[in-house]
């Protein structure tokens, strides 16, 4: 009996210990699941709300919204609204508060990295929200008045719903532009009006981007492209011929009765704001301009370096590029005599498809192949209506779930043939934006990466990469030219790469000088004069562009320098195991990120090996 009692006690203690252990494991697992579930809930809600609030943005990010749980939405062209802006700030604060409560060590490695990116991005957005009237949605260089028509013209029709959404968005363009005019009026009332000369440029754009004459003759690109986009739906019998005619009639009516008057009203409103006494100056001249610039620099470039550190990096790189140019010229003293002729006449390829194929071939050894799937590329010319207001070239990002068809636009007015076109296609196509976007989208989509990452934009990561491979393509071009026996042209191609780098580096330094140090036009003109840019019209053009687009050159060049820094750290950490191929895989697999997070991830991954 006593022995039996002793056995029961031991059994009871064992059972209690087991239950406590099981209970602890259950709580441990539940705790992990709880944080994962909460993170899922936060990110899903954030993504869904953002997509529903801007149909144009959703359409360019998602081909089939239903596959991402967005089954119903009201087509909405998101404009400016002061009350909505305050509401957005409150939502960001609430989202951050929820994210801060999560235990990142209980998230998966992928989610922990996303948490870091998301919190830093939202913190930046919250900080920028304190500067209500410092942004410029109607910039003469990149404003909505020039960008919206391009986005409408390339709005893909995959199904009937897309056509109907498009027409509903077009119907809202008057309210959209009216909201942006309201913003400009509020800016002016706050003493932060756009300079008079810039407002005149915007008004001129409003007068020429869409005209009554082009609409009456049916030749405007928003008419011709609309019909072109309906054609595949007709061929696939998704719509009938009568429905197509009805849609065409509806589109023409909206262009004439909504969009054209919207541009007219915007131009008229801008006219009333023009004040020639307000001259172009940098952000440093505004009450909180310097602090805004510091925050904008983080948001645009993804770099968390101080202004002094950035300026030091730029100065060192400028000296390095300058020395490279001097060395090339010293080794080839007669090269400048044939500079223009060789570049214009000797380049082996003249059309874009040939150049894209050559770039794909040459990048093969140092870059990972795209995940499986057809990748079609259309190279289109920018409409003549928009040539004066568009960049030399741009790539329209394909949706996350449909990367088969891609479009690169070339502005023939600003991009010559030959070497310039070749390096431009490297920047926009392979191994640039198109390749980078398709690679990451396919990787993220097949691995079920949370789609909320589509909301995180990192200009430095994207444009830094595009410049990095563009400069690399000068070496590709040199190799191509040597294969065709054009040694002088090959040297010039390499010289052009260093010259391009030097120029953007200089403009990046001028950006800091204008917007942070308060340099005036006369000071900038003198600096440009010292570097051989003697034309006063060029001085004015460069100065005005930098004033209109703060941090734009830095988005490219600081992004490029951050990639070089990351690459150098990879060389140190990986030692003999380093290859360019491995580094490019690391960079692309991480996906769009700020550079602080990338450096941290590189260090963590290397320590874990």
Coordinates of C-alpha atoms in Angstrom, one line a residue:
X1 CA 0.0 0.0 0.0
X2 CA 2.7 2.4 0.9
X3 CA 4.6 1.4 -2.3
X4 CA 1.5 2.1 -4.3
X5 CA 1.1 5.5 -2.8
X6 CA 4.7 6.4 -3.6
X7 CA 4.2 5.4 -7.2
X8 CA 1.1 7.6 -7.5
X9 CA 2.9 10.6 -6.2
X10 CA 5.7 10.2 -8.7
X11 CA 3.2 9.7 -11.5
X12 CA 1.3 12.8 -10.4
X13 CA 4.5 14.9 -10.3
X14 CA 5.4 13.7 -13.7
X15 CA 2.0 14.5 -15.1
X16 CA 2.0 18.0 -13.6
X17 CA 5.5 18.6 -15.0
X18 CA 4.4 17.4 -18.4
X19 CA 1.3 19.6 -18.3
X20 CA 3.3 22.6 -17.3
X21 CA 5.8 21.9 -20.1
X22 CA 3.0 21.4 -22.6
X23 CA 1.2 24.5 -21.4
X24 CA 4.5 26.5 -21.7
X25 CA 5.0 25.2 -25.2
X26 CA 1.4 26.1 -26.1
X27 CA 1.7 29.6 -24.7
X28 CA 5.1 29.9 -26.5
X29 CA 3.6 28.9 -29.8
X30 CA 0.4 30.9 -29.3
X31 CA 2.5 34.0 -28.5
X32 CA 4.4 33.5 -31.8
X33 CA 1.1 32.9 -33.7
X34 CA -0.5 35.9 -32.0
X35 CA 2.2 38.3 -33.2
X36 CA 2.2 36.8 -36.7
X37 CA -1.6 37.1 -36.9
X38 CA -1.6 40.7 -35.7
X39 CA 1.1 41.6 -38.2
X40 CA -1.0 39.9 -40.9
X41 CA -4.1 41.9 -39.8
X42 CA -2.2 45.2 -39.7
X43 CA -0.5 44.8 -43.1
X44 CA -3.6 43.4 -44.8
X45 CA -5.7 46.3 -43.6
X46 CA -3.1 48.9 -44.5
X47 CA -2.6 47.4 -48.0
X48 CA -6.3 47.0 -48.7
X49 CA -7.2 50.6 -47.5
X50 CA -4.4 52.1 -49.6
X51 CA -5.4 50.3 -52.8
X52 CA -9.1 51.1 -52.4
X53 CA -8.3 54.8 -51.8
X54 CA -6.5 55.2 -55.2
X55 CA -7.8 53.2 -58.1
X56 CA -5.1 54.5 -60.5
X57 CA -2.4 53.3 -58.1
X58 CA -4.1 50.0 -57.5
X59 CA -4.4 49.3 -61.3
X60 CA -0.7 49.9 -61.8
X61 CA 0.1 47.6 -58.9
X62 CA -2.4 44.8 -59.3
X63 CA -3.8 43.2 -62.5
X64 CA -6.4 41.2 -60.6
X65 CA -7.3 42.9 -57.3
X66 CA -9.7 40.0 -56.4
X67 CA -6.7 37.7 -56.0
X68 CA -5.5 40.1 -53.2
X69 CA -8.9 40.1 -51.4
X70 CA -10.1 43.4 -53.0
X71 CA -13.4 42.2 -54.4
X72 CA -15.4 45.5 -54.3
X73 CA -14.3 49.1 -54.6
X74 CA -15.4 52.5 -55.8
X75 CA -13.2 53.8 -58.6
X76 CA -11.5 56.8 -57.1
X77 CA -8.9 59.3 -58.4
X78 CA -7.3 60.5 -55.2
X79 CA -6.7 64.2 -55.1
X80 CA -5.9 66.7 -52.3
X81 CA -8.1 67.2 -49.3
X82 CA -6.9 69.0 -46.2
X83 CA -9.2 67.0 -43.9
X84 CA -8.2 63.7 -45.5
X85 CA -4.5 64.6 -45.0
X86 CA -5.1 65.0 -41.3
X87 CA -7.0 61.8 -41.2
X88 CA -4.1 60.0 -43.0
X89 CA -1.6 61.3 -40.4
X90 CA -3.8 60.0 -37.6
X91 CA -4.0 56.6 -39.4
X92 CA -0.2 56.5 -39.7
X93 CA 0.1 57.2 -36.0
X94 CA -2.3 54.4 -35.2
X95 CA -0.6 51.9 -37.5
X96 CA 2.8 52.7 -36.0
X97 CA 1.4 52.3 -32.5
X98 CA 0.1 48.9 -33.4
X99 CA 3.4 47.9 -35.0
X100 CA 5.4 49.0 -32.0
X101 CA 3.4 46.5 -29.8
X102 CA 4.6 43.5 -31.8
X103 CA 7.6 41.4 -30.7
X104 CA 9.7 41.2 -33.9
X105 CA 11.7 38.3 -32.6
X106 CA 8.4 36.3 -32.8
X107 CA 7.9 37.1 -36.4
X108 CA 9.4 35.2 -39.3
X109 CA 12.7 36.5 -40.7
X110 CA 10.9 37.9 -43.8
X111 CA 8.2 39.6 -41.7
X112 CA 10.7 41.0 -39.2
X113 CA 12.5 42.7 -42.1
X114 CA 9.2 44.0 -43.5
X115 CA 8.3 45.3 -40.0
X116 CA 11.6 47.2 -40.0
X117 CA 11.0 48.7 -43.4
X118 CA 7.4 49.5 -42.7
X119 CA 8.0 51.3 -39.4
X120 CA 10.9 53.3 -40.8
X121 CA 8.8 54.3 -43.9
X122 CA 5.8 55.3 -41.8
X123 CA 8.0 57.3 -39.4
X124 CA 9.3 59.2 -42.4
X125 CA 5.8 59.8 -43.8
X126 CA 4.7 61.0 -40.4
X127 CA 7.6 63.4 -40.1
X128 CA 7.0 64.8 -43.7
X129 CA 3.4 65.3 -42.8
X130 CA 4.5 68.2 -40.5
X131 CA 5.4 70.2 -43.6
X132 CA 1.9 70.6 -45.1
X133 CA 2.7 73.0 -48.0
X134 CA 6.3 72.2 -48.9
X135 CA 5.7 69.6 -51.6
X136 CA 4.9 70.5 -55.2
X137 CA 2.3 68.3 -57.0
X138 CA 2.2 70.7 -60.0
X139 CA 6.0 71.0 -60.5
X140 CA 6.7 72.1 -64.1
X141 CA 9.2 69.2 -64.3
X142 CA 7.2 66.3 -63.0
X143 CA 3.8 67.5 -62.0
X144 CA 0.4 65.8 -62.2
X145 CA -0.6 67.9 -65.1
X146 CA 2.0 66.1 -67.3
X147 CA 2.1 62.7 -65.6
X148 CA -1.7 62.0 -65.4
X149 CA -2.2 61.8 -69.2
X150 CA 0.6 59.3 -69.5
X151 CA -0.9 57.1 -66.8
X152 CA -4.3 57.3 -68.4
X153 CA -2.9 56.5 -71.9
X154 CA -1.2 53.4 -70.5
X155 CA -4.1 52.2 -68.4
X156 CA -4.3 48.6 -69.5
X157 CA -7.6 47.1 -70.4
X158 CA -7.5 43.5 -69.3
X159 CA -11.3 43.1 -68.8
X160 CA -14.5 45.1 -69.1
X161 CA -14.2 46.3 -65.5
X162 CA -11.0 48.1 -66.4
X163 CA -12.6 50.1 -69.2
X164 CA -15.5 51.1 -66.9
X165 CA -13.1 52.0 -64.1
X166 CA -11.0 54.1 -66.5
X167 CA -14.0 56.1 -67.7
X168 CA -15.1 56.7 -64.1
X169 CA -11.6 58.0 -63.3
X170 CA -11.7 60.2 -66.3
X171 CA -15.0 61.6 -65.1
X172 CA -13.3 62.7 -61.9
X173 CA -10.4 64.6 -63.5
X174 CA -12.1 68.0 -63.0
X175 CA -12.4 67.4 -59.3
X176 CA -8.9 66.1 -59.2
X177 CA -7.3 69.1 -60.8
X178 CA -9.6 71.4 -58.8
X179 CA -8.2 69.8 -55.6
X180 CA -4.6 70.4 -56.7
X181 CA -5.5 74.1 -57.5
X182 CA -6.9 74.4 -54.0
X183 CA -3.6 73.1 -52.6
X184 CA -1.7 75.7 -54.6
X185 CA -4.1 78.4 -53.3
X186 CA -3.5 77.3 -49.7
X187 CA 0.2 77.2 -50.3
X188 CA 0.1 80.8 -51.6
X189 CA -2.0 81.9 -48.6
X190 CA 0.7 80.3 -46.3
X191 CA 3.4 82.3 -48.0
X192 CA 4.9 79.3 -49.9
X193 CA 3.7 80.0 -53.4
X194 CA 5.5 78.6 -56.4
X195 CA 7.6 81.2 -58.2
X196 CA 5.9 83.1 -61.0
X197 CA 8.1 81.8 -63.8
X198 CA 7.3 78.2 -62.7
X199 CA 3.6 78.9 -62.6
X200 CA 3.8 80.3 -66.1
X201 CA 5.4 77.0 -67.3
X202 CA 2.6 75.0 -65.7
X203 CA -0.1 77.2 -67.3
X204 CA 1.6 76.7 -70.7
X205 CA 1.5 73.0 -70.2
X206 CA -2.2 73.2 -69.4
X207 CA -2.8 75.0 -72.7
X208 CA -0.9 72.5 -74.9
X209 CA -1.2 69.0 -73.3
X210 CA -4.8 68.7 -74.5
X211 CA -6.4 71.1 -77.0
X212 CA -9.8 71.5 -78.6
X213 CA -8.3 71.1 -82.0
X214 CA -6.7 67.7 -81.4
X215 CA -9.9 66.4 -79.8
X216 CA -12.1 67.6 -82.7
X217 CA -9.8 65.9 -85.2
X218 CA -9.7 62.7 -83.1
X219 CA -5.9 62.7 -83.1
X220 CA -5.2 63.3 -79.4
X221 CA -3.3 60.3 -77.9
X222 CA -6.0 59.8 -75.2
X223 CA -8.3 59.1 -78.1
X224 CA -6.1 57.0 -80.3
X225 CA -4.6 54.9 -77.4
X226 CA -8.1 54.3 -76.0
X227 CA -9.2 52.6 -79.3
X228 CA -5.9 50.6 -79.4
X229 CA -6.5 49.3 -75.9
X230 CA -10.1 48.2 -76.7
X231 CA -8.9 46.1 -79.7
X232 CA -7.7 43.1 -77.7
X233 CA -11.0 43.0 -75.8
X234 CA -12.8 43.0 -79.1
X235 CA -10.6 40.2 -80.5
X236 CA -11.1 38.1 -77.4
X237 CA -14.9 38.8 -77.6
X238 CA -14.9 40.2 -74.1
X239 CA -16.9 43.2 -75.6
X240 CA -19.0 43.5 -78.7
X241 CA -18.4 46.0 -81.6
X242 CA -21.4 48.0 -80.4
X243 CA -20.0 48.2 -76.9
X244 CA -16.7 49.3 -78.2
X245 CA -18.3 52.1 -80.2
X246 CA -20.3 53.1 -77.1
X247 CA -17.1 53.2 -75.0
X248 CA -15.3 55.3 -77.7
X249 CA -18.2 57.8 -77.7
X250 CA -18.1 58.0 -73.9
X251 CA -14.4 58.5 -73.8
X252 CA -14.5 61.3 -76.4
X253 CA -17.4 63.0 -74.6
X254 CA -15.5 63.0 -71.3
X255 CA -12.3 64.3 -72.9
X256 CA -14.2 67.2 -74.4
X257 CA -16.6 68.0 -71.5
X258 CA -14.5 67.1 -68.4
X259 CA -10.8 66.8 -69.0
X260 CA -10.3 69.7 -71.4
X261 CA -12.3 72.1 -69.2
X262 CA -10.4 70.7 -66.2
X263 CA -7.1 71.8 -67.8
X264 CA -8.6 75.1 -68.8
X265 CA -9.8 75.8 -65.2
X266 CA -6.4 74.8 -63.8
X267 CA -4.6 77.1 -66.1
X268 CA -7.0 80.0 -65.3
X269 CA -6.6 79.4 -61.6
X270 CA -2.8 79.3 -61.9
X271 CA -2.9 82.6 -63.8
X272 CA -4.4 84.3 -60.7
X273 CA -1.6 83.0 -58.5
X274 CA 1.3 84.2 -60.7
X275 CA 3.5 86.7 -58.9
X276 CA 6.7 87.7 -60.7
X277 CA 8.1 89.1 -57.5
X278 CA 8.5 85.5 -56.2
X279 CA 11.8 84.3 -57.6
X280 CA 13.1 80.7 -57.7
X281 CA 15.0 79.9 -54.5
X282 CA 15.9 76.7 -52.7
X283 CA 14.2 75.2 -49.7
X284 CA 16.8 76.8 -47.4
X285 CA 15.0 80.2 -47.9
X286 CA 11.8 78.9 -46.4
X287 CA 11.0 79.0 -42.7
X288 CA 11.4 75.3 -42.1
X289 CA 13.1 74.5 -45.4
X290 CA 16.3 73.0 -44.1
X291 CA 14.6 70.6 -41.7
X292 CA 12.1 69.6 -44.4
X293 CA 15.0 69.0 -46.8
X294 CA 16.7 66.7 -44.3
X295 CA 13.5 64.6 -44.0
X296 CA 12.8 64.7 -47.7
X297 CA 16.4 63.4 -48.3
X298 CA 15.7 60.3 -46.2
X299 CA 12.3 59.7 -47.9
X300 CA 13.7 60.2 -51.5
X301 CA 17.0 58.4 -51.2
X302 CA 16.6 55.9 -48.4
X303 CA 19.9 57.1 -46.9
X304 CA 20.2 58.0 -43.3
X305 CA 23.6 59.7 -43.5
X306 CA 24.0 63.3 -42.3
X307 CA 24.3 66.1 -44.8
X308 CA 28.0 66.5 -44.0
X309 CA 28.7 62.8 -44.6
X310 CA 26.8 62.9 -47.9
X311 CA 28.7 66.0 -49.0
X312 CA 32.0 64.2 -48.1
X313 CA 31.0 61.2 -50.1
X314 CA 30.1 63.3 -53.1
X315 CA 33.3 65.3 -53.0
X316 CA 35.5 62.1 -52.8
X317 CA 33.6 60.5 -55.7
X318 CA 33.8 63.7 -57.8
X319 CA 37.6 63.7 -57.4
X320 CA 37.8 60.1 -58.3
X321 CA 35.8 60.6 -61.5
X322 CA 37.8 63.7 -62.4
X323 CA 41.0 61.7 -62.0
X324 CA 39.7 58.9 -64.2
X325 CA 38.8 61.4 -67.0
X326 CA 42.3 63.0 -66.8
X327 CA 43.9 59.5 -67.0
X328 CA 41.9 58.5 -70.1
X329 CA 42.6 61.8 -71.8
X330 CA 46.4 61.6 -71.0
X331 CA 46.5 58.1 -72.5
X332 CA 44.6 59.1 -75.6
X333 CA 45.6 62.8 -76.2
X334 CA 43.9 62.9 -79.7
X335 CA 40.6 61.3 -78.7
X336 CA 38.7 64.6 -78.4
X337 CA 39.2 65.3 -82.1
X338 CA 36.9 62.4 -83.1
X339 CA 34.6 62.6 -80.0
X340 CA 31.3 63.5 -81.7
X341 CA 31.8 61.7 -85.0
X342 CA 32.6 58.4 -83.5
X343 CA 29.7 58.5 -81.1
X344 CA 27.1 59.4 -83.7
X345 CA 28.2 57.3 -86.6
X346 CA 30.1 54.3 -85.3
X347 CA 27.7 52.7 -82.9
X348 CA 26.9 49.2 -84.2
X349 CA 23.2 49.1 -83.3
X350 CA 20.6 51.8 -84.0
X351 CA 17.3 50.3 -83.0
X352 CA 16.1 49.6 -79.4
X353 CA 15.3 45.8 -79.8
X354 CA 18.8 45.1 -81.0
X355 CA 20.3 47.1 -78.1
X356 CA 18.1 45.3 -75.5
X357 CA 19.1 41.9 -76.8
X358 CA 22.8 42.9 -76.6
X359 CA 22.4 44.2 -73.1
X360 CA 20.7 40.9 -72.0
X361 CA 23.5 38.9 -73.4
X362 CA 26.3 40.9 -71.8
X363 CA 24.7 41.0 -68.3
X364 CA 24.3 37.2 -68.2
X365 CA 27.4 36.3 -66.2
X366 CA 27.0 38.9 -63.4
X367 CA 23.2 39.0 -62.9
X368 CA 20.7 36.3 -61.9
X369 CA 18.3 35.1 -64.6
X370 CA 14.7 36.3 -64.4
X371 CA 12.3 33.8 -62.8
X372 CA 10.4 31.8 -65.4
X373 CA 7.8 33.5 -67.5
X374 CA 7.6 35.4 -70.8
X375 CA 8.9 39.0 -70.7
X376 CA 7.7 41.2 -73.6
X377 CA 9.1 44.7 -73.9
X378 CA 7.5 47.4 -76.0
X379 CA 9.5 50.5 -76.7
X380 CA 7.3 53.5 -77.5
X381 CA 7.8 57.1 -78.4
X382 CA 6.4 59.7 -76.0
X383 CA 3.5 61.6 -77.7
X384 CA 4.5 64.8 -79.4
X385 CA 2.1 66.6 -77.0
X386 CA 4.3 65.6 -74.1
X387 CA 7.8 65.7 -75.4
X388 CA 8.7 69.1 -73.9
X389 CA 7.5 68.1 -70.4
X390 CA 8.7 64.5 -70.1
X391 CA 11.9 62.9 -69.0
X392 CA 14.3 61.5 -71.7
X393 CA 12.9 58.1 -71.0
X394 CA 10.9 56.1 -68.4
X395 CA 9.7 52.6 -67.6
X396 CA 6.1 52.1 -66.5
X397 CA 6.2 49.6 -63.7
X398 CA 4.3 46.4 -64.5
X399 CA 1.8 45.1 -61.9
X400 CA 3.0 42.6 -59.2
X401 CA 0.8 39.8 -60.7
X402 CA 1.4 40.5 -64.4
X403 CA 5.0 41.1 -65.4
X404 CA 4.7 39.6 -68.9
X405 CA 4.2 42.8 -70.8
X406 CA 6.4 45.9 -70.1
X407 CA 6.7 49.3 -71.7
X408 CA 9.6 51.7 -72.0
X409 CA 8.9 55.2 -73.3
X410 CA 11.6 57.1 -75.2
X411 CA 11.4 60.9 -75.6
X412 CA 12.9 61.3 -79.0
X413 CA 13.3 65.1 -78.5
X414 CA 15.7 64.5 -75.5
X415 CA 17.3 61.1 -76.3
X416 CA 19.5 60.8 -79.4
X417 CA 20.4 57.4 -81.0
X418 CA 23.6 55.5 -80.6
X419 CA 25.4 55.3 -77.3
X420 CA 22.9 57.6 -75.5
X421 CA 20.0 55.3 -76.5
X422 CA 22.0 52.2 -75.5
X423 CA 22.8 53.4 -72.0
X424 CA 19.2 54.8 -71.6
X425 CA 17.8 51.3 -72.4
X426 CA 20.2 49.8 -69.9
X427 CA 18.9 52.3 -67.3
X428 CA 15.2 51.7 -68.1
X429 CA 15.3 48.1 -69.4
X430 CA 18.1 45.5 -68.8
X431 CA 19.7 45.3 -66.3
X432 CA 17.8 48.5 -65.0
X433 CA 14.2 49.2 -63.9
X434 CA 12.4 46.6 -66.1
X435 CA 14.7 43.8 -65.1
X436 CA 14.8 44.8 -61.4
X437 CA 11.0 45.2 -61.2
X438 CA 10.2 41.9 -63.0
X439 CA 12.8 40.0 -61.0
X440 CA 11.5 41.1 -57.6
X441 CA 7.8 41.0 -58.5
X442 CA 8.1 37.4 -59.7
X443 CA 10.2 36.4 -56.7
X444 CA 7.9 38.1 -54.2
X445 CA 4.7 36.8 -55.9
X446 CA 5.7 33.2 -56.1
X447 CA 7.1 33.3 -52.5
X448 CA 3.9 34.9 -51.2
X449 CA 5.6 38.0 -50.0
X450 CA 3.1 40.3 -48.2
X451 CA 1.8 42.7 -50.9
X452 CA 2.0 45.6 -48.5
X453 CA 5.6 46.0 -49.7
X454 CA 4.1 47.4 -52.9
X455 CA 3.3 50.5 -50.8
X456 CA 6.9 51.1 -49.8
X457 CA 8.7 53.3 -52.3
X458 CA 12.5 53.7 -52.2
X459 CA 13.8 56.1 -54.8
X460 CA 17.4 55.6 -53.9
X461 CA 17.1 51.8 -54.2
X462 CA 15.4 52.0 -57.6
X463 CA 17.2 54.9 -59.2
X464 CA 20.5 54.2 -57.6
X465 CA 20.4 50.7 -59.2
X466 CA 19.4 52.1 -62.6
X467 CA 22.3 54.5 -62.5
X468 CA 24.7 51.8 -61.3
X469 CA 23.8 49.6 -64.3
X470 CA 23.7 52.5 -66.7
X471 CA 27.3 53.3 -65.9
X472 CA 28.2 49.7 -66.1
X473 CA 26.6 49.6 -69.6
X474 CA 29.2 52.1 -70.8
X475 CA 31.7 49.2 -70.4
X476 CA 29.3 46.9 -72.3
X477 CA 29.2 49.5 -75.0
X478 CA 33.0 49.8 -75.1
X479 CA 33.2 46.0 -75.5
X480 CA 30.7 46.0 -78.3
X481 CA 32.5 48.8 -80.1
X482 CA 35.8 47.0 -79.8
X483 CA 34.3 43.9 -81.2
X484 CA 33.4 46.0 -84.3
X485 CA 36.9 47.5 -84.5
X486 CA 36.0 50.9 -83.2
X487 CA 38.7 51.5 -80.6
X488 CA 38.4 55.3 -80.4
X489 CA 34.6 55.0 -80.0
X490 CA 35.2 52.4 -77.2
X491 CA 37.4 54.8 -75.3
X492 CA 34.9 57.6 -75.8
X493 CA 32.1 55.3 -74.4
X494 CA 34.2 54.8 -71.2
X495 CA 34.9 58.5 -71.1
X496 CA 31.2 59.2 -71.4
X497 CA 30.5 57.0 -68.4
X498 CA 32.9 58.9 -66.2
X499 CA 31.7 62.2 -67.5
X500 CA 28.0 61.3 -66.8
X501 CA 28.9 60.2 -63.3
X502 CA 30.9 63.5 -62.7
X503 CA 28.0 65.6 -64.0
X504 CA 25.3 64.0 -61.8
X505 CA 27.7 64.1 -58.8
X506 CA 28.1 67.9 -59.4
X507 CA 24.4 68.4 -59.7
X508 CA 23.9 66.5 -56.5
X509 CA 26.3 68.8 -54.7
X510 CA 24.5 71.8 -56.1
X511 CA 21.2 70.3 -54.8
X512 CA 22.6 70.4 -51.3
X513 CA 24.1 73.9 -51.8
X514 CA 20.8 75.3 -53.1
X515 CA 18.3 73.6 -50.8
X516 CA 20.4 73.2 -47.6
X517 CA 23.1 75.8 -47.7
X518 CA 21.1 78.5 -49.3
X519 CA 23.2 79.1 -52.4
X520 CA 21.7 81.7 -54.8
X521 CA 21.6 81.6 -58.6
X522 CA 24.7 83.8 -59.1
X523 CA 26.8 81.4 -56.9
X524 CA 25.6 78.3 -58.9
X525 CA 26.2 80.0 -62.2
X526 CA 29.8 80.8 -61.2
X527 CA 30.4 77.2 -60.2
X528 CA 29.0 75.9 -63.5
X529 CA 31.1 78.4 -65.3
X530 CA 34.2 77.0 -63.6
X531 CA 33.3 73.6 -64.9
X532 CA 33.0 74.7 -68.5
X533 CA 29.3 75.3 -68.7
X534 CA 29.4 78.9 -70.0
X535 CA 25.9 79.4 -71.5
X536 CA 23.7 81.5 -69.3
X537 CA 20.6 79.7 -70.5
X538 CA 22.1 76.4 -69.4
X539 CA 22.9 78.0 -66.0
X540 CA 19.3 79.0 -65.6
X541 CA 17.9 75.7 -66.8
X542 CA 20.1 73.7 -64.4
X543 CA 19.3 76.0 -61.4
X544 CA 15.6 76.0 -62.1
X545 CA 15.4 72.3 -62.4
X546 CA 17.2 71.7 -59.1
X547 CA 14.9 74.2 -57.4
X548 CA 11.8 72.5 -58.8
X549 CA 13.0 69.0 -58.0
X550 CA 14.8 68.9 -54.6
X551 CA 16.7 65.6 -53.9
X552 CA 16.0 64.3 -57.4
X553 CA 19.7 64.1 -58.5
X554 CA 20.6 62.7 -55.1
X555 CA 17.9 60.0 -55.5
X556 CA 20.0 58.7 -58.3
X557 CA 23.6 59.5 -57.3
X558 CA 23.4 59.0 -53.5
X559 CA 21.5 55.8 -54.2
X560 CA 24.4 54.8 -56.5
X561 CA 27.0 55.7 -53.9
X562 CA 25.1 53.7 -51.2
X563 CA 25.1 50.7 -53.5
X564 CA 28.9 51.0 -53.9
X565 CA 29.2 51.3 -50.1
X566 CA 27.0 48.2 -49.7
X567 CA 29.1 46.4 -52.3
X568 CA 32.4 47.3 -50.6
X569 CA 31.0 46.0 -47.3
X570 CA 30.0 42.8 -49.0
X571 CA 33.5 42.4 -50.3
X572 CA 34.9 42.8 -46.8
X573 CA 32.4 40.5 -45.1
X574 CA 32.5 37.7 -47.8
X575 CA 36.2 37.8 -48.6
X576 CA 37.1 35.3 -51.3
X577 CA 33.5 34.2 -51.6
X578 CA 32.5 37.6 -53.0
X579 CA 31.4 37.8 -56.6
X580 CA 29.4 40.5 -58.4
X581 CA 26.8 37.8 -59.2
X582 CA 26.3 37.1 -55.5
X583 CA 26.1 40.7 -54.5
X584 CA 23.5 41.4 -57.2
X585 CA 21.5 38.5 -56.0
X586 CA 21.6 39.8 -52.5
X587 CA 20.5 43.3 -53.5
X588 CA 17.7 42.1 -55.8
X589 CA 16.4 39.4 -53.4
X590 CA 16.1 41.9 -50.5
X591 CA 13.8 44.0 -52.7
X592 CA 13.1 47.7 -52.4
X593 CA 14.6 48.9 -49.1
X594 CA 16.2 51.8 -47.4
X595 CA 20.0 51.6 -47.2
X596 CA 20.2 51.5 -43.4
X597 CA 18.1 48.3 -43.4
X598 CA 20.1 46.8 -46.3
X599 CA 23.4 47.4 -44.5
X600 CA 21.9 45.8 -41.3
X601 CA 20.6 42.8 -43.3
X602 CA 24.0 42.3 -45.0
X603 CA 25.8 42.3 -41.6
X604 CA 23.2 39.9 -40.1
X605 CA 23.3 37.5 -43.0
X606 CA 27.1 37.4 -43.0
X607 CA 27.3 36.9 -39.2
X608 CA 24.8 34.0 -39.5
X609 CA 27.1 32.1 -42.0

